[in-house]
PDB file of C-alpha atoms in Angstrom:
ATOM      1  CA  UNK A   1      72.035  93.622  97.352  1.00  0.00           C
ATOM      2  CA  UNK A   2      72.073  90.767 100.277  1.00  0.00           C
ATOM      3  CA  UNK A   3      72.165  88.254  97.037  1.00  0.00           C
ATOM      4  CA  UNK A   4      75.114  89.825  95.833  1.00  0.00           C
ATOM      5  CA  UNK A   5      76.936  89.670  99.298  1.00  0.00           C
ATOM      6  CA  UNK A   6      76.387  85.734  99.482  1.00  0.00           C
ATOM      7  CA  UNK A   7      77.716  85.341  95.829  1.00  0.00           C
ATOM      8  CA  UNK A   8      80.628  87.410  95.941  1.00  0.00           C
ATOM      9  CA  UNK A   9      83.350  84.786  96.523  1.00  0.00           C
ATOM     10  CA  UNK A  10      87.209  85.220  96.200  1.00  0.00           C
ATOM     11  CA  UNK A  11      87.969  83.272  93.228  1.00  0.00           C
ATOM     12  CA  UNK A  12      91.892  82.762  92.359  1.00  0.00           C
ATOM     13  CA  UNK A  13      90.822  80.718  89.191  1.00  0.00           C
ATOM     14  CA  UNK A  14      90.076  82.789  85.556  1.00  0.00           C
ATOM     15  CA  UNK A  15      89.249  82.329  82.041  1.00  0.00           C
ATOM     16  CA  UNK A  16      92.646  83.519  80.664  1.00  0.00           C
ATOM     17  CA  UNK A  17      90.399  84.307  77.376  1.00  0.00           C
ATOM     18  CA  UNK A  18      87.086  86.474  79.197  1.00  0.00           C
ATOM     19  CA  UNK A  19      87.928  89.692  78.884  1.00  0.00           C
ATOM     20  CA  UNK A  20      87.053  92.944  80.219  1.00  0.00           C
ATOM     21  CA  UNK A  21      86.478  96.071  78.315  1.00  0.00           C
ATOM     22  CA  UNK A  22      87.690  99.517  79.332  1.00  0.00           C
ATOM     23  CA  UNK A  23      84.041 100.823  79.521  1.00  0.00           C
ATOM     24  CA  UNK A  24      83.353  97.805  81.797  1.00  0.00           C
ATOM     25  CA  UNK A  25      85.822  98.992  84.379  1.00  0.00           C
ATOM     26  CA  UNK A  26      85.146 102.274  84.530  1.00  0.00           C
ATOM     27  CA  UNK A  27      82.293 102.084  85.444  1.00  0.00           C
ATOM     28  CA  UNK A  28      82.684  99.547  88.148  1.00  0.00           C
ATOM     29  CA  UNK A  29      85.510 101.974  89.204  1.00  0.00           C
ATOM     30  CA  UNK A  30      82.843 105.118  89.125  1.00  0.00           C
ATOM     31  CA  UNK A  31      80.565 102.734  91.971  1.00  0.00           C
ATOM     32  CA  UNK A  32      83.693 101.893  93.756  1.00  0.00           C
ATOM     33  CA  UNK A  33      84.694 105.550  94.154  1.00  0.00           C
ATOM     34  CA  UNK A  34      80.615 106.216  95.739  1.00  0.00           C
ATOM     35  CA  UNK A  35      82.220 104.349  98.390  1.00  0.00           C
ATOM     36  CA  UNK A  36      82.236 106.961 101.660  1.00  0.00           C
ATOM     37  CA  UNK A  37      84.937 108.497 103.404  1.00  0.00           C
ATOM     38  CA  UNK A  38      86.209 110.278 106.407  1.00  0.00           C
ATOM     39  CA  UNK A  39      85.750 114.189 105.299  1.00  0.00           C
ATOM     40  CA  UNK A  40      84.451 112.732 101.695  1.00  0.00           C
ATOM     41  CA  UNK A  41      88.084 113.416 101.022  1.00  0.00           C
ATOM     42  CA  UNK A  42      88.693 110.082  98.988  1.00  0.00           C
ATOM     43  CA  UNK A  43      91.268 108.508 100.045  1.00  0.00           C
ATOM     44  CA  UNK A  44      91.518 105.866  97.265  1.00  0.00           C
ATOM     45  CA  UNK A  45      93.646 105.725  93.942  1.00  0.00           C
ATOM     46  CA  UNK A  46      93.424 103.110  91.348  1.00  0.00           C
ATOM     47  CA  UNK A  47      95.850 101.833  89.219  1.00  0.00           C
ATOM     48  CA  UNK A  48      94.321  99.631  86.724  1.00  0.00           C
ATOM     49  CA  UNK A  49      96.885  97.029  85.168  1.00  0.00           C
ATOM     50  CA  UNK A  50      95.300  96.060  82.228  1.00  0.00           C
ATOM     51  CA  UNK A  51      96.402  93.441  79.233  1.00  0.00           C
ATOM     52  CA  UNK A  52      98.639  90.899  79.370  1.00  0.00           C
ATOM     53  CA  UNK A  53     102.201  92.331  79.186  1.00  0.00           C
ATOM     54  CA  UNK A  54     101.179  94.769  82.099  1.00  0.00           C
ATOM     55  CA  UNK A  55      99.811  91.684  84.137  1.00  0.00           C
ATOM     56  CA  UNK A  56     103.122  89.508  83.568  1.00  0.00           C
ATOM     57  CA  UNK A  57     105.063  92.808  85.019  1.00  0.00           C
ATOM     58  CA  UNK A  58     102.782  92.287  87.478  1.00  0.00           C
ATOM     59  CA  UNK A  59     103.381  88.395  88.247  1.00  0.00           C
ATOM     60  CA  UNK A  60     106.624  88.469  89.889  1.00  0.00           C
ATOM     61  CA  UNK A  61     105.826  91.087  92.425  1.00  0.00           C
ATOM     62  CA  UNK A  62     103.106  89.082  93.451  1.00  0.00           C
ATOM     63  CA  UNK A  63     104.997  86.168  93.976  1.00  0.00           C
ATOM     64  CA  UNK A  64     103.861  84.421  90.804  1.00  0.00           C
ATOM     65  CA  UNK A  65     100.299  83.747  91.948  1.00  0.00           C
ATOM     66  CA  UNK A  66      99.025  82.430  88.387  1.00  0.00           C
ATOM     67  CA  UNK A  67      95.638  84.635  88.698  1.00  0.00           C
ATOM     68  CA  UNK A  68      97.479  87.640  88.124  1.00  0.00           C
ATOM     69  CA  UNK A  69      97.728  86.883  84.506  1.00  0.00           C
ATOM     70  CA  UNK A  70      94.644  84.706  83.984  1.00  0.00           C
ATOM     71  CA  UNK A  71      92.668  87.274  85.514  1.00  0.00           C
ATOM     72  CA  UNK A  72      90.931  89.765  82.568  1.00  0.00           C
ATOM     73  CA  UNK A  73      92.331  92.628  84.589  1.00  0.00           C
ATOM     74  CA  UNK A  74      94.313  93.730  88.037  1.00  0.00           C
ATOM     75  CA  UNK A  75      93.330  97.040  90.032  1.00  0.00           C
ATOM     76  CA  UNK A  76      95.347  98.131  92.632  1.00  0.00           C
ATOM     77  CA  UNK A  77      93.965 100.016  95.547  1.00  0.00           C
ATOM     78  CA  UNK A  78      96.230 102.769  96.950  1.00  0.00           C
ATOM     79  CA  UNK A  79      95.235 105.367  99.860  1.00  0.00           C
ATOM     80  CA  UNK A  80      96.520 108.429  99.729  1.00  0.00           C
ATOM     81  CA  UNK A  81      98.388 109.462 102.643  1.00  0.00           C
ATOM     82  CA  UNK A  82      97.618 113.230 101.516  1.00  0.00           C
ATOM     83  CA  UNK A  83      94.194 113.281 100.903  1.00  0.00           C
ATOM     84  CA  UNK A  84      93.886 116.390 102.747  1.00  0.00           C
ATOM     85  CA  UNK A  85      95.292 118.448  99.620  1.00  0.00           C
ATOM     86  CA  UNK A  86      92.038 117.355  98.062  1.00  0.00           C
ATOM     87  CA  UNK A  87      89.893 119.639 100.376  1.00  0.00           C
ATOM     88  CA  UNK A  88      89.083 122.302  98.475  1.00  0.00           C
ATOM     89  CA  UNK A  89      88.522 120.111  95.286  1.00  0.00           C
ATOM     90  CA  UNK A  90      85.835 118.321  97.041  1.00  0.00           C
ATOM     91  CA  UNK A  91      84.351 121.191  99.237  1.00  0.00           C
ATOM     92  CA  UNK A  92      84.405 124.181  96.627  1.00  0.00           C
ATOM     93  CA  UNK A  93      81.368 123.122  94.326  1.00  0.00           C
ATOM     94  CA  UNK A  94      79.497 122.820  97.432  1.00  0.00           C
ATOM     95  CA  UNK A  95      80.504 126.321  98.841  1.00  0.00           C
ATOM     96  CA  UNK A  96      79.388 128.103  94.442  1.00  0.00           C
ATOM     97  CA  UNK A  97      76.539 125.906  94.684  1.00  0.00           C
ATOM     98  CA  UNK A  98      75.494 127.256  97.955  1.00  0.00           C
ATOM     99  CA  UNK A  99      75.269 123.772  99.783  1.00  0.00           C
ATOM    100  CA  UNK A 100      77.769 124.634 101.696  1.00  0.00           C
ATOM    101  CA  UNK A 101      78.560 127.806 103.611  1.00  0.00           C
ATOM    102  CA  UNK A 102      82.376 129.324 103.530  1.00  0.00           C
ATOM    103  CA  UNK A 103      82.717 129.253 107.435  1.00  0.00           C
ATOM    104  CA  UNK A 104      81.895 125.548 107.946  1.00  0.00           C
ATOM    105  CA  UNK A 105      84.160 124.652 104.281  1.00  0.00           C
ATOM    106  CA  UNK A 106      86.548 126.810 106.602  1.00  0.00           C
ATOM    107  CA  UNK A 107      85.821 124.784 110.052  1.00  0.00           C
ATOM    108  CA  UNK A 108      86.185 121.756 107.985  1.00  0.00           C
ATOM    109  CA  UNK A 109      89.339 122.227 106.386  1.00  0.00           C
ATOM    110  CA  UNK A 110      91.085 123.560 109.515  1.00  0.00           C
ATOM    111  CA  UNK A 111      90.213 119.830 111.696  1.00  0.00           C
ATOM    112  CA  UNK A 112      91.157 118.133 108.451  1.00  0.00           C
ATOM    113  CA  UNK A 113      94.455 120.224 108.719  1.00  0.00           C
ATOM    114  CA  UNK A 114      94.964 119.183 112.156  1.00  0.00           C
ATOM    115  CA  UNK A 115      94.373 115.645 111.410  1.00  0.00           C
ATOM    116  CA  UNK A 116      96.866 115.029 109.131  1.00  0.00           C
ATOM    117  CA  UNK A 117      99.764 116.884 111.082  1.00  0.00           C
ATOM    118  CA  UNK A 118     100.092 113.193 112.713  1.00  0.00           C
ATOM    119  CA  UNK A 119     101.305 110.811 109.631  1.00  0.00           C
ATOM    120  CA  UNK A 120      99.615 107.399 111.527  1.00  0.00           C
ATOM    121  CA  UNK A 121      96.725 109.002 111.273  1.00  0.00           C
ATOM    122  CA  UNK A 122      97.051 109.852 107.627  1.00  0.00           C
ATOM    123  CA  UNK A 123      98.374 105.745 106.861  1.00  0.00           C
ATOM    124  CA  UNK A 124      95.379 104.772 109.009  1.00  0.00           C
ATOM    125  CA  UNK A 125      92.692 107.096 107.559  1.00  0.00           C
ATOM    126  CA  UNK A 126      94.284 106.193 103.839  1.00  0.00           C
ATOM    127  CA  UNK A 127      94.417 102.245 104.684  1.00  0.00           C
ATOM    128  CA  UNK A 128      90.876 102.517 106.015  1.00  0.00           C
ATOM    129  CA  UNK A 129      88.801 104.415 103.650  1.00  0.00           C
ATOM    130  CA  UNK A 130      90.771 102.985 100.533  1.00  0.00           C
ATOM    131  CA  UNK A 131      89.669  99.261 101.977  1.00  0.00           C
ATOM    132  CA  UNK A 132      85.952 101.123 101.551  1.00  0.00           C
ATOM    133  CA  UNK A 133      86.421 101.768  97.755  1.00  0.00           C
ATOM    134  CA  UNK A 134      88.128  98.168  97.447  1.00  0.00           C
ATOM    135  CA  UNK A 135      85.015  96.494  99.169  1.00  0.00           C
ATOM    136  CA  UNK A 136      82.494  98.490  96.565  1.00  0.00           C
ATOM    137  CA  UNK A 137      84.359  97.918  93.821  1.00  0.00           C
ATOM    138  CA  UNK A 138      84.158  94.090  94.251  1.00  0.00           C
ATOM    139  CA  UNK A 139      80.241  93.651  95.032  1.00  0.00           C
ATOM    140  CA  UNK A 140      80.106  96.151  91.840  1.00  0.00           C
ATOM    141  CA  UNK A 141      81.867  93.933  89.983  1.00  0.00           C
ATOM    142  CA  UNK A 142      80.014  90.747  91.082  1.00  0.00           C
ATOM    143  CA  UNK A 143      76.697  92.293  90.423  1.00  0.00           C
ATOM    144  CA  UNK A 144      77.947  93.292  86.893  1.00  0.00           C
ATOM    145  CA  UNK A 145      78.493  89.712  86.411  1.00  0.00           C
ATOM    146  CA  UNK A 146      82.521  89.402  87.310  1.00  0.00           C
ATOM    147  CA  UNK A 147      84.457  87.390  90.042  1.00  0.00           C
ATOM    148  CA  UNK A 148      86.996  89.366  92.036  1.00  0.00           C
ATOM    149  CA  UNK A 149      89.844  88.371  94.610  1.00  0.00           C
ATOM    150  CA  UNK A 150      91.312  90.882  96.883  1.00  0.00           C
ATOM    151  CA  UNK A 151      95.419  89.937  97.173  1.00  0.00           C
ATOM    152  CA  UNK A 152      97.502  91.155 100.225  1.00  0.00           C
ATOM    153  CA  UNK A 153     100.247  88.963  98.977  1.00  0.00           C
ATOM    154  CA  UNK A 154     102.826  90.938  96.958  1.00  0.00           C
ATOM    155  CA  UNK A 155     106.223  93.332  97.308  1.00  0.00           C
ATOM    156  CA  UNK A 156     104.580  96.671  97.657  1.00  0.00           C
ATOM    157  CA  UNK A 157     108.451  98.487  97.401  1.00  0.00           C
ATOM    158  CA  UNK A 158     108.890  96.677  93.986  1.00  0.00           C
ATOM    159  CA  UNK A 159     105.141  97.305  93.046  1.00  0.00           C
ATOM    160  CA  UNK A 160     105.780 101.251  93.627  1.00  0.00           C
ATOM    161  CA  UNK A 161     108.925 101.054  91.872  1.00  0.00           C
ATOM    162  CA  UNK A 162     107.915  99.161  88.873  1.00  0.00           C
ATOM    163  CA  UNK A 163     104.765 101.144  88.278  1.00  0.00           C
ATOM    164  CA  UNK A 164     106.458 104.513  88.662  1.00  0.00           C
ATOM    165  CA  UNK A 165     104.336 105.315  92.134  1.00  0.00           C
ATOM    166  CA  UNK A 166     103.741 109.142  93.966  1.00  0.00           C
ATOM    167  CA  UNK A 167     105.145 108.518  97.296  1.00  0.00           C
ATOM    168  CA  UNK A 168     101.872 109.977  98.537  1.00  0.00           C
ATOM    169  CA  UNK A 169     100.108 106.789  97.803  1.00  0.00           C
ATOM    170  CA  UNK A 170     100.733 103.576  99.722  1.00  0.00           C
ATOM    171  CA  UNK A 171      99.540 100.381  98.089  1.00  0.00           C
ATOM    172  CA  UNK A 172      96.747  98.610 100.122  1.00  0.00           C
ATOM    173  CA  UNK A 173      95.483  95.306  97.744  1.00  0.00           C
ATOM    174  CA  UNK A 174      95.333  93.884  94.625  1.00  0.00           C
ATOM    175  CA  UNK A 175      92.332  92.962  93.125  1.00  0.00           C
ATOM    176  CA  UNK A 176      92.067  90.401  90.349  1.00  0.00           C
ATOM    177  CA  UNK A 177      88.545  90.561  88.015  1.00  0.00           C
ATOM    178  CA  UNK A 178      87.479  88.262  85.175  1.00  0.00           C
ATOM    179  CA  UNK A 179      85.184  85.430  84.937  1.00  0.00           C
ATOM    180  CA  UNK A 180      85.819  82.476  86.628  1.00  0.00           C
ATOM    181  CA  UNK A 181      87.716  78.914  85.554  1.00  0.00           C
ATOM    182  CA  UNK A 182      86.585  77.057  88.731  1.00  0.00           C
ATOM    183  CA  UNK A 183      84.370  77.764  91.725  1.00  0.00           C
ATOM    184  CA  UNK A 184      85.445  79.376  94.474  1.00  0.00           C
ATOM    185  CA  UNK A 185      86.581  76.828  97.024  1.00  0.00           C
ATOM    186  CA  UNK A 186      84.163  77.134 100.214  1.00  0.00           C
ATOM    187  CA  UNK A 187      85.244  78.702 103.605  1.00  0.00           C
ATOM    188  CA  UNK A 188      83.841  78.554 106.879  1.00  0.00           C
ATOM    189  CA  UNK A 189      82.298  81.364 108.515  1.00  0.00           C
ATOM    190  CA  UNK A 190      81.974  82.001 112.294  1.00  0.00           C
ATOM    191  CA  UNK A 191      78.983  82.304 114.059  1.00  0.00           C
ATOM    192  CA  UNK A 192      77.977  85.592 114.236  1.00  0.00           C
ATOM    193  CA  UNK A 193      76.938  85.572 117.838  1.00  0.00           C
ATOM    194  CA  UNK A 194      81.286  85.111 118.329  1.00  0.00           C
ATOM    195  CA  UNK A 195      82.124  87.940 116.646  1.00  0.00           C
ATOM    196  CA  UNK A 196      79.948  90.339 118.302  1.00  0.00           C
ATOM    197  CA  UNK A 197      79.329  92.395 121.338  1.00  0.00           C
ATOM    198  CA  UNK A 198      75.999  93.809 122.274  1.00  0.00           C
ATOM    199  CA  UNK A 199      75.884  96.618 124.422  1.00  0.00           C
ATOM    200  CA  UNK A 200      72.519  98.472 125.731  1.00  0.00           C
TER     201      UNK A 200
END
């Protein structure tokens, strides 16, 4: 796993002709979604843009980076700022197959409730735990033999409106997977030591 970490790069360069199949990207979708979350409630949606006319709709909302459509596929990460709805979904199968007890499913559901009465919370708690999903799904696909590149970069209101969006959701990246044209160019990393605090 520590291999894949160090060879997952963000590569903005693809083989316009690699290609990706459906099958392929489900199931690097099915690790992405082992990813956890607060409440296992999660708080990720993806919308897969996949062959080429989709990914030149695509191109203009994200301000014409070329990888969009050289890229064998786009995913976009949304969180869903109403995860909450998804409670007894997730909880139920645990409660029949007696994993779970119908007073704590109960306890559970009222704090996640509670929770979401205050909508920061729900953007933060949908921003953070789809970011989980996003991360998984791109050491998935590097160990599966594909390059990724996570894109802030792009107009989220014209991404929602062009691709028909729930309001619920609220886009957090782009992704772009394929196989790679060019290596990744090489970034520096800071020391470790700078970035963290100890505290016994």
């Amino acid at each position: 796993m520590l291999s894949v970490i160090e060879q997952r790069k963000s590569v903005r360069q693809y083989d316009p002709n690699a290609s990706i199949s459906k099958e392929q990207l489900t199931k690097l979708l099915q690790a992405a979604g082992k990813a956890p979350s607060a409440w296992n409630l999660q708080h990720w949606h993806f919308v897969v843009i996949f062959g080429k006319e989709a990914q030149q709709k695509l191109l203009p909302i994200a301000y014409n980076q070329r990888q969009i459509v050289d890229a064998s596929a786009v995913v976009a990460v949304l969180g869903d700022l109403q995860a909450h709805q998804k409670t007894d979904a997730v909880y139920d199968p645990l409660v029949a197959e007696g994993k779970m007890t119908k007073d704590i499913k109960e306890t559970l559901a009222k704090q996640i409730e509670s929770a979401y009465t205050n909508a920061q919370y729900a953007r933060d708690a949908a921003f953070t735990n789809a970011s989980l999903a996003a991360m998984q799904f791109m050491l998935a696909a590097k160990a599966e033999g594909f390059d990724t590149c996570a894109i802030g970069g792009f107009d989220t209101k014209a991404f929602m409106d062009a691709f028909n969006i729930p309001s619920r959701y609220v886009p957090v990246m782009l992704i772009t997977v394929g196989k790679a044209a060019a290596p990744a160019h090489s970034s520096y990393r800071l020391p470790i030591d700078e970035l963290t605090t100890w505290i016994q």
